[in-house]
PDB file of C-alpha atoms in Angstrom:
ATOM      1  CA  UNK A 586      17.455  -5.458  10.455  1.00  0.00           C
ATOM      2  CA  UNK A 587      16.753  -8.415   8.340  1.00  0.00           C
ATOM      3  CA  UNK A 588      17.430  -7.549   4.799  1.00  0.00           C
ATOM      4  CA  UNK A 589      15.014  -9.957   3.298  1.00  0.00           C
ATOM      5  CA  UNK A 590      12.045  -8.725   5.040  1.00  0.00           C
ATOM      6  CA  UNK A 591      12.905  -5.523   4.328  1.00  0.00           C
ATOM      7  CA  UNK A 592      12.992  -5.996   0.706  1.00  0.00           C
ATOM      8  CA  UNK A 593       9.423  -7.903   1.025  1.00  0.00           C
ATOM      9  CA  UNK A 594       8.065  -4.802   2.780  1.00  0.00           C
ATOM     10  CA  UNK A 595       9.252  -2.460   0.393  1.00  0.00           C
ATOM     11  CA  UNK A 596       8.016  -4.264  -2.504  1.00  0.00           C
ATOM     12  CA  UNK A 597       4.802  -5.055  -0.937  1.00  0.00           C
ATOM     13  CA  UNK A 598       4.040  -1.403   0.143  1.00  0.00           C
ATOM     14  CA  UNK A 599       4.865   0.093  -3.218  1.00  0.00           C
ATOM     15  CA  UNK A 600       2.281  -2.172  -4.873  1.00  0.00           C
ATOM     16  CA  UNK A 601      -0.169  -1.687  -2.186  1.00  0.00           C
ATOM     17  CA  UNK A 602       0.229   2.138  -1.427  1.00  0.00           C
ATOM     18  CA  UNK A 603       1.084   2.604  -5.263  1.00  0.00           C
ATOM     19  CA  UNK A 604       2.603   5.970  -5.677  1.00  0.00           C
ATOM     20  CA  UNK A 605       2.687   6.099  -9.133  1.00  0.00           C
ATOM     21  CA  UNK A 606      -0.953   5.729  -9.445  1.00  0.00           C
ATOM     22  CA  UNK A 607      -1.365   8.265  -6.673  1.00  0.00           C
ATOM     23  CA  UNK A 608       0.496  10.794  -8.461  1.00  0.00           C
ATOM     24  CA  UNK A 609      -1.277  10.717 -11.599  1.00  0.00           C
ATOM     25  CA  UNK A 610      -4.370  10.845  -9.349  1.00  0.00           C
ATOM     26  CA  UNK A 611      -2.918  13.782  -7.051  1.00  0.00           C
ATOM     27  CA  UNK A 612      -2.042  15.618 -10.276  1.00  0.00           C
ATOM     28  CA  UNK A 613      -5.586  15.597 -11.458  1.00  0.00           C
ATOM     29  CA  UNK A 614      -7.239  16.131  -8.576  1.00  0.00           C
ATOM     30  CA  UNK A 615      -5.092  19.394  -7.615  1.00  0.00           C
ATOM     31  CA  UNK A 616      -4.907  20.932 -11.041  1.00  0.00           C
ATOM     32  CA  UNK A 617      -6.704  23.813  -9.770  1.00  0.00           C
ATOM     33  CA  UNK A 618      -4.471  24.489  -6.685  1.00  0.00           C
ATOM     34  CA  UNK A 619      -1.403  26.807  -5.842  1.00  0.00           C
ATOM     35  CA  UNK A 620       2.161  25.351  -5.273  1.00  0.00           C
ATOM     36  CA  UNK A 621       1.571  25.996  -1.781  1.00  0.00           C
ATOM     37  CA  UNK A 622      -1.579  24.128  -1.778  1.00  0.00           C
ATOM     38  CA  UNK A 623      -0.430  21.135  -3.147  1.00  0.00           C
ATOM     39  CA  UNK A 624       2.830  20.914  -1.034  1.00  0.00           C
ATOM     40  CA  UNK A 625       0.352  21.213   2.406  1.00  0.00           C
ATOM     41  CA  UNK A 626      -1.979  18.836   1.152  1.00  0.00           C
ATOM     42  CA  UNK A 627       0.743  16.298  -0.050  1.00  0.00           C
ATOM     43  CA  UNK A 628       2.704  16.713   3.610  1.00  0.00           C
ATOM     44  CA  UNK A 629      -0.901  16.279   5.733  1.00  0.00           C
ATOM     45  CA  UNK A 630      -2.184  13.102   3.635  1.00  0.00           C
ATOM     46  CA  UNK A 631       1.074  11.335   3.746  1.00  0.00           C
ATOM     47  CA  UNK A 632       1.589  12.159   7.620  1.00  0.00           C
ATOM     48  CA  UNK A 633      -2.224  11.055   8.213  1.00  0.00           C
ATOM     49  CA  UNK A 634      -2.327   8.193   5.882  1.00  0.00           C
ATOM     50  CA  UNK A 635       1.134   6.870   7.626  1.00  0.00           C
ATOM     51  CA  UNK A 636      -0.472   7.483  10.955  1.00  0.00           C
ATOM     52  CA  UNK A 637      -3.003   5.101  10.325  1.00  0.00           C
ATOM     53  CA  UNK A 638      -0.451   2.501   9.056  1.00  0.00           C
ATOM     54  CA  UNK A 639       1.091   2.852  11.887  1.00  0.00           C
ATOM     55  CA  UNK A 640      -1.893   2.091  14.109  1.00  0.00           C
ATOM     56  CA  UNK A 641      -2.572  -0.982  12.470  1.00  0.00           C
ATOM     57  CA  UNK A 642       1.043  -1.834  12.832  1.00  0.00           C
ATOM     58  CA  UNK A 643       1.014  -1.658  16.570  1.00  0.00           C
ATOM     59  CA  UNK A 644      -2.746  -2.922  17.109  1.00  0.00           C
ATOM     60  CA  UNK A 645      -3.553  -5.392  14.239  1.00  0.00           C
ATOM     61  CA  UNK A 646      -2.773  -8.446  15.980  1.00  0.00           C
ATOM     62  CA  UNK A 647      -5.146  -7.255  19.152  1.00  0.00           C
ATOM     63  CA  UNK A 648      -7.711  -6.429  16.402  1.00  0.00           C
ATOM     64  CA  UNK A 649      -7.061 -10.254  15.146  1.00  0.00           C
ATOM     65  CA  UNK A 650      -7.580 -11.587  18.492  1.00  0.00           C
ATOM     66  CA  UNK A 651     -10.830  -9.756  19.353  1.00  0.00           C
ATOM     67  CA  UNK A 652     -12.443 -10.910  16.141  1.00  0.00           C
ATOM     68  CA  UNK A 653     -10.707 -14.808  16.818  1.00  0.00           C
ATOM     69  CA  UNK A 654      -9.038 -14.345  13.300  1.00  0.00           C
ATOM     70  CA  UNK A 655      -5.795 -16.709  13.085  1.00  0.00           C
ATOM     71  CA  UNK A 656      -2.574 -15.819  11.638  1.00  0.00           C
ATOM     72  CA  UNK A 657      -2.966 -18.749   8.901  1.00  0.00           C
ATOM     73  CA  UNK A 658      -6.532 -17.256   7.875  1.00  0.00           C
ATOM     74  CA  UNK A 659      -4.698 -13.881   7.725  1.00  0.00           C
ATOM     75  CA  UNK A 660      -2.086 -15.056   5.685  1.00  0.00           C
ATOM     76  CA  UNK A 661      -4.429 -16.556   3.086  1.00  0.00           C
ATOM     77  CA  UNK A 662      -6.782 -13.905   3.087  1.00  0.00           C
ATOM     78  CA  UNK A 663      -3.997 -11.343   2.827  1.00  0.00           C
ATOM     79  CA  UNK A 664      -2.471 -13.134  -0.234  1.00  0.00           C
ATOM     80  CA  UNK A 665      -5.661 -13.353  -2.000  1.00  0.00           C
ATOM     81  CA  UNK A 666      -5.883  -9.746  -1.602  1.00  0.00           C
ATOM     82  CA  UNK A 667      -2.641  -8.962  -2.968  1.00  0.00           C
ATOM     83  CA  UNK A 668      -3.041 -11.546  -5.611  1.00  0.00           C
ATOM     84  CA  UNK A 669      -5.434  -9.587  -6.954  1.00  0.00           C
ATOM     85  CA  UNK A 670      -3.798  -6.293  -6.685  1.00  0.00           C
ATOM     86  CA  UNK A 671      -0.916  -7.862  -8.481  1.00  0.00           C
ATOM     87  CA  UNK A 672      -3.008  -8.916 -11.204  1.00  0.00           C
ATOM     88  CA  UNK A 673      -4.323  -5.787 -11.920  1.00  0.00           C
ATOM     89  CA  UNK A 674      -1.028  -4.047 -11.885  1.00  0.00           C
ATOM     90  CA  UNK A 675       0.600  -6.503 -14.388  1.00  0.00           C
ATOM     91  CA  UNK A 676      -2.411  -5.758 -16.924  1.00  0.00           C
ATOM     92  CA  UNK A 677      -2.111  -2.514 -15.708  1.00  0.00           C
ATOM     93  CA  UNK A 678      -6.098  -2.033 -14.846  1.00  0.00           C
ATOM     94  CA  UNK A 679      -6.772   0.086 -11.768  1.00  0.00           C
ATOM     95  CA  UNK A 680      -7.622  -1.735  -8.779  1.00  0.00           C
ATOM     96  CA  UNK A 681     -10.234  -0.845  -6.227  1.00  0.00           C
ATOM     97  CA  UNK A 682      -7.907  -1.460  -3.469  1.00  0.00           C
ATOM     98  CA  UNK A 683      -5.515   1.058  -4.466  1.00  0.00           C
ATOM     99  CA  UNK A 684      -7.591   3.893  -6.355  1.00  0.00           C
ATOM    100  CA  UNK A 685     -10.858   5.750  -5.925  1.00  0.00           C
ATOM    101  CA  UNK A 686     -14.240   5.084  -7.341  1.00  0.00           C
ATOM    102  CA  UNK A 687     -15.988   7.819  -9.901  1.00  0.00           C
ATOM    103  CA  UNK A 688     -18.281   8.662  -6.714  1.00  0.00           C
ATOM    104  CA  UNK A 689     -15.022   9.376  -4.451  1.00  0.00           C
ATOM    105  CA  UNK A 690     -13.310  11.312  -7.268  1.00  0.00           C
ATOM    106  CA  UNK A 691     -16.172  13.510  -7.888  1.00  0.00           C
ATOM    107  CA  UNK A 692     -16.376  14.329  -4.142  1.00  0.00           C
ATOM    108  CA  UNK A 693     -13.073  14.862  -3.910  1.00  0.00           C
ATOM    109  CA  UNK A 694     -12.876  17.269  -6.936  1.00  0.00           C
ATOM    110  CA  UNK A 695     -15.779  19.353  -5.181  1.00  0.00           C
ATOM    111  CA  UNK A 696     -13.534  19.799  -2.490  1.00  0.00           C
ATOM    112  CA  UNK A 697     -10.560  22.190  -1.832  1.00  0.00           C
ATOM    113  CA  UNK A 698      -8.477  20.003   0.430  1.00  0.00           C
ATOM    114  CA  UNK A 699      -8.164  16.234  -0.863  1.00  0.00           C
ATOM    115  CA  UNK A 700      -5.464  15.593   1.987  1.00  0.00           C
ATOM    116  CA  UNK A 701      -7.697  13.655   4.191  1.00  0.00           C
ATOM    117  CA  UNK A 702      -9.991  12.532   1.424  1.00  0.00           C
ATOM    118  CA  UNK A 703      -9.275  10.584  -0.772  1.00  0.00           C
ATOM    119  CA  UNK A 704      -5.440  11.163  -0.202  1.00  0.00           C
ATOM    120  CA  UNK A 705      -4.804   9.766   3.231  1.00  0.00           C
ATOM    121  CA  UNK A 706      -7.575   7.494   3.059  1.00  0.00           C
ATOM    122  CA  UNK A 707      -8.094   5.162   0.715  1.00  0.00           C
ATOM    123  CA  UNK A 708      -5.245   5.940  -1.563  1.00  0.00           C
ATOM    124  CA  UNK A 709      -2.345   5.805   0.744  1.00  0.00           C
ATOM    125  CA  UNK A 710      -3.597   3.815   3.630  1.00  0.00           C
ATOM    126  CA  UNK A 711      -6.471   1.723   1.761  1.00  0.00           C
ATOM    127  CA  UNK A 712      -7.618  -1.929   2.396  1.00  0.00           C
ATOM    128  CA  UNK A 713      -4.662  -3.399   0.591  1.00  0.00           C
ATOM    129  CA  UNK A 714      -1.869  -1.261   2.683  1.00  0.00           C
ATOM    130  CA  UNK A 715      -3.916  -1.953   5.744  1.00  0.00           C
ATOM    131  CA  UNK A 716      -4.076  -5.908   5.036  1.00  0.00           C
ATOM    132  CA  UNK A 717      -0.583  -6.008   4.320  1.00  0.00           C
ATOM    133  CA  UNK A 718       0.483  -4.165   7.378  1.00  0.00           C
ATOM    134  CA  UNK A 719      -1.273  -6.323   9.759  1.00  0.00           C
ATOM    135  CA  UNK A 720      -0.265  -9.547   7.542  1.00  0.00           C
ATOM    136  CA  UNK A 721       3.517  -8.720   7.527  1.00  0.00           C
ATOM    137  CA  UNK A 722       3.834  -7.372  11.152  1.00  0.00           C
ATOM    138  CA  UNK A 723       1.841 -10.586  12.563  1.00  0.00           C
ATOM    139  CA  UNK A 724       4.449 -12.793  10.148  1.00  0.00           C
ATOM    140  CA  UNK A 725       7.355 -11.039  12.226  1.00  0.00           C
ATOM    141  CA  UNK A 726       5.523 -11.662  15.542  1.00  0.00           C
ATOM    142  CA  UNK A 727       8.157 -12.128  18.178  1.00  0.00           C
ATOM    143  CA  UNK A 728      11.048 -10.773  16.320  1.00  0.00           C
ATOM    144  CA  UNK A 729      11.422  -7.304  17.028  1.00  0.00           C
ATOM    145  CA  UNK A 730      14.162  -6.696  14.414  1.00  0.00           C
ATOM    146  CA  UNK A 731      12.230  -8.097  11.365  1.00  0.00           C
ATOM    147  CA  UNK A 732       9.185  -5.891  12.692  1.00  0.00           C
ATOM    148  CA  UNK A 733      11.422  -2.907  12.471  1.00  0.00           C
ATOM    149  CA  UNK A 734      12.274  -3.850   9.367  1.00  0.00           C
ATOM    150  CA  UNK A 735       8.661  -3.731   8.262  1.00  0.00           C
ATOM    151  CA  UNK A 736       8.162  -0.402   9.622  1.00  0.00           C
ATOM    152  CA  UNK A 737      11.327   0.922   7.727  1.00  0.00           C
ATOM    153  CA  UNK A 738      10.105  -0.422   4.392  1.00  0.00           C
ATOM    154  CA  UNK A 739       6.872   1.662   4.920  1.00  0.00           C
ATOM    155  CA  UNK A 740       8.495   4.603   6.226  1.00  0.00           C
ATOM    156  CA  UNK A 741      10.548   4.572   2.854  1.00  0.00           C
ATOM    157  CA  UNK A 742       7.733   4.246   0.608  1.00  0.00           C
ATOM    158  CA  UNK A 743       5.714   7.161   2.521  1.00  0.00           C
ATOM    159  CA  UNK A 744       8.702   9.429   1.935  1.00  0.00           C
ATOM    160  CA  UNK A 745       9.219   8.461  -1.605  1.00  0.00           C
ATOM    161  CA  UNK A 746       5.184   8.825  -1.996  1.00  0.00           C
ATOM    162  CA  UNK A 747       5.494  12.641  -0.598  1.00  0.00           C
ATOM    163  CA  UNK A 748       8.134  13.477  -2.707  1.00  0.00           C
ATOM    164  CA  UNK A 749       6.902  12.133  -5.906  1.00  0.00           C
ATOM    165  CA  UNK A 750       3.537  14.077  -4.824  1.00  0.00           C
ATOM    166  CA  UNK A 751       5.423  17.166  -4.510  1.00  0.00           C
ATOM    167  CA  UNK A 752       6.529  16.925  -8.425  1.00  0.00           C
ATOM    168  CA  UNK A 753       3.400  15.030  -9.328  1.00  0.00           C
ATOM    169  CA  UNK A 754       2.585  17.202 -12.681  1.00  0.00           C
ATOM    170  CA  UNK A 755       6.111  17.582 -13.788  1.00  0.00           C
ATOM    171  CA  UNK A 756       6.722  13.857 -13.170  1.00  0.00           C
ATOM    172  CA  UNK A 757       3.743  12.903 -15.040  1.00  0.00           C
ATOM    173  CA  UNK A 758       4.832  14.621 -18.024  1.00  0.00           C
ATOM    174  CA  UNK A 759       8.635  13.520 -17.779  1.00  0.00           C
ATOM    175  CA  UNK A 760       8.001   9.829 -17.503  1.00  0.00           C
ATOM    176  CA  UNK A 761       4.601   9.533 -19.198  1.00  0.00           C
ATOM    177  CA  UNK A 762       2.005   6.902 -18.687  1.00  0.00           C
ATOM    178  CA  UNK A 763       4.037   4.457 -20.347  1.00  0.00           C
ATOM    179  CA  UNK A 764       7.130   4.209 -17.886  1.00  0.00           C
ATOM    180  CA  UNK A 765       4.745   4.352 -14.865  1.00  0.00           C
ATOM    181  CA  UNK A 766       2.877   1.157 -16.100  1.00  0.00           C
ATOM    182  CA  UNK A 767       6.301  -0.238 -16.926  1.00  0.00           C
ATOM    183  CA  UNK A 768       7.417   0.048 -13.344  1.00  0.00           C
ATOM    184  CA  UNK A 769       3.873  -1.249 -12.080  1.00  0.00           C
ATOM    185  CA  UNK A 770       4.059  -4.656 -14.222  1.00  0.00           C
ATOM    186  CA  UNK A 771       7.412  -5.438 -12.958  1.00  0.00           C
ATOM    187  CA  UNK A 772       6.349  -4.740  -9.443  1.00  0.00           C
ATOM    188  CA  UNK A 773       3.237  -6.671  -9.958  1.00  0.00           C
ATOM    189  CA  UNK A 774       4.708  -9.807 -11.030  1.00  0.00           C
ATOM    190  CA  UNK A 775       7.134 -10.112  -7.785  1.00  0.00           C
ATOM    191  CA  UNK A 776       4.013  -9.155  -5.876  1.00  0.00           C
ATOM    192  CA  UNK A 777       2.027 -11.917  -7.395  1.00  0.00           C
ATOM    193  CA  UNK A 778       4.737 -14.411  -6.559  1.00  0.00           C
ATOM    194  CA  UNK A 779       4.871 -13.072  -2.980  1.00  0.00           C
ATOM    195  CA  UNK A 780       1.178 -13.240  -2.608  1.00  0.00           C
ATOM    196  CA  UNK A 781       1.201 -17.097  -3.599  1.00  0.00           C
ATOM    197  CA  UNK A 782       3.666 -17.928  -1.102  1.00  0.00           C
ATOM    198  CA  UNK A 783       1.565 -16.116   1.861  1.00  0.00           C
ATOM    199  CA  UNK A 784      -1.328 -18.327   0.564  1.00  0.00           C
ATOM    200  CA  UNK A 785       0.757 -21.580   0.521  1.00  0.00           C
ATOM    201  CA  UNK A 786       2.152 -20.481   4.255  1.00  0.00           C
ATOM    202  CA  UNK A 787      -1.468 -19.787   5.396  1.00  0.00           C
ATOM    203  CA  UNK A 788      -2.372 -23.256   4.268  1.00  0.00           C
ATOM    204  CA  UNK A 789       0.490 -25.297   5.547  1.00  0.00           C
ATOM    205  CA  UNK A 790       0.486 -23.650   9.093  1.00  0.00           C
ATOM    206  CA  UNK A 791      -3.435 -23.793   9.061  1.00  0.00           C
ATOM    207  CA  UNK A 792      -3.439 -27.555   9.823  1.00  0.00           C
ATOM    208  CA  UNK A 793      -6.047 -28.410   7.279  1.00  0.00           C
ATOM    209  CA  UNK A 794      -3.885 -30.759   5.236  1.00  0.00           C
ATOM    210  CA  UNK A 795      -2.145 -33.150   7.895  1.00  0.00           C
ATOM    211  CA  UNK A 796       1.754 -33.505   7.297  1.00  0.00           C
ATOM    212  CA  UNK A 797       2.002 -29.774   5.842  1.00  0.00           C
ATOM    213  CA  UNK A 798       2.313 -28.069   9.170  1.00  0.00           C
TER     214      UNK A 798
END
């Protein structure tokens, strides 16, 4: 399992899934739920969100072929999307790719079970995580060990997300918003550099500029 691919996947999924952000929202949306209900919603939401991302890991390339999207275009588009998320992380702003809208929060607040919506999607399996999954798997095409490294990185972040959700209320009290933002900023800087590299690779392999391919 290539270590560099695994670390890139780990960093990318930490940023696009955003366990720290999910913990805060989960704690707020389940304030009136019992401990047993929170555990059930955390497990169900994590499993469903993980299955959605695994679906795109398996069939993402086929979807690209159906719509006639090339890997260079995906690299550039995915890099731009990840860069926008990274910028929001560095400046501690809510990103629409890793969070919910006010309307979605209002709908979730009126529901007793938030495991499918908004926990599984769009919080865990949001557009950023889905795009990153297709991009990372496609980038490792033809190399099963690298693709396994991507899936391994995804599984670890999903497990970490589940564990954090189990102690969401306590964790938020212990760490506080400031510490969570510090962690997000550090990861955001790393993701920004990675996303720019994706954009460069997309331009280089697109053939738009002769001599770069």
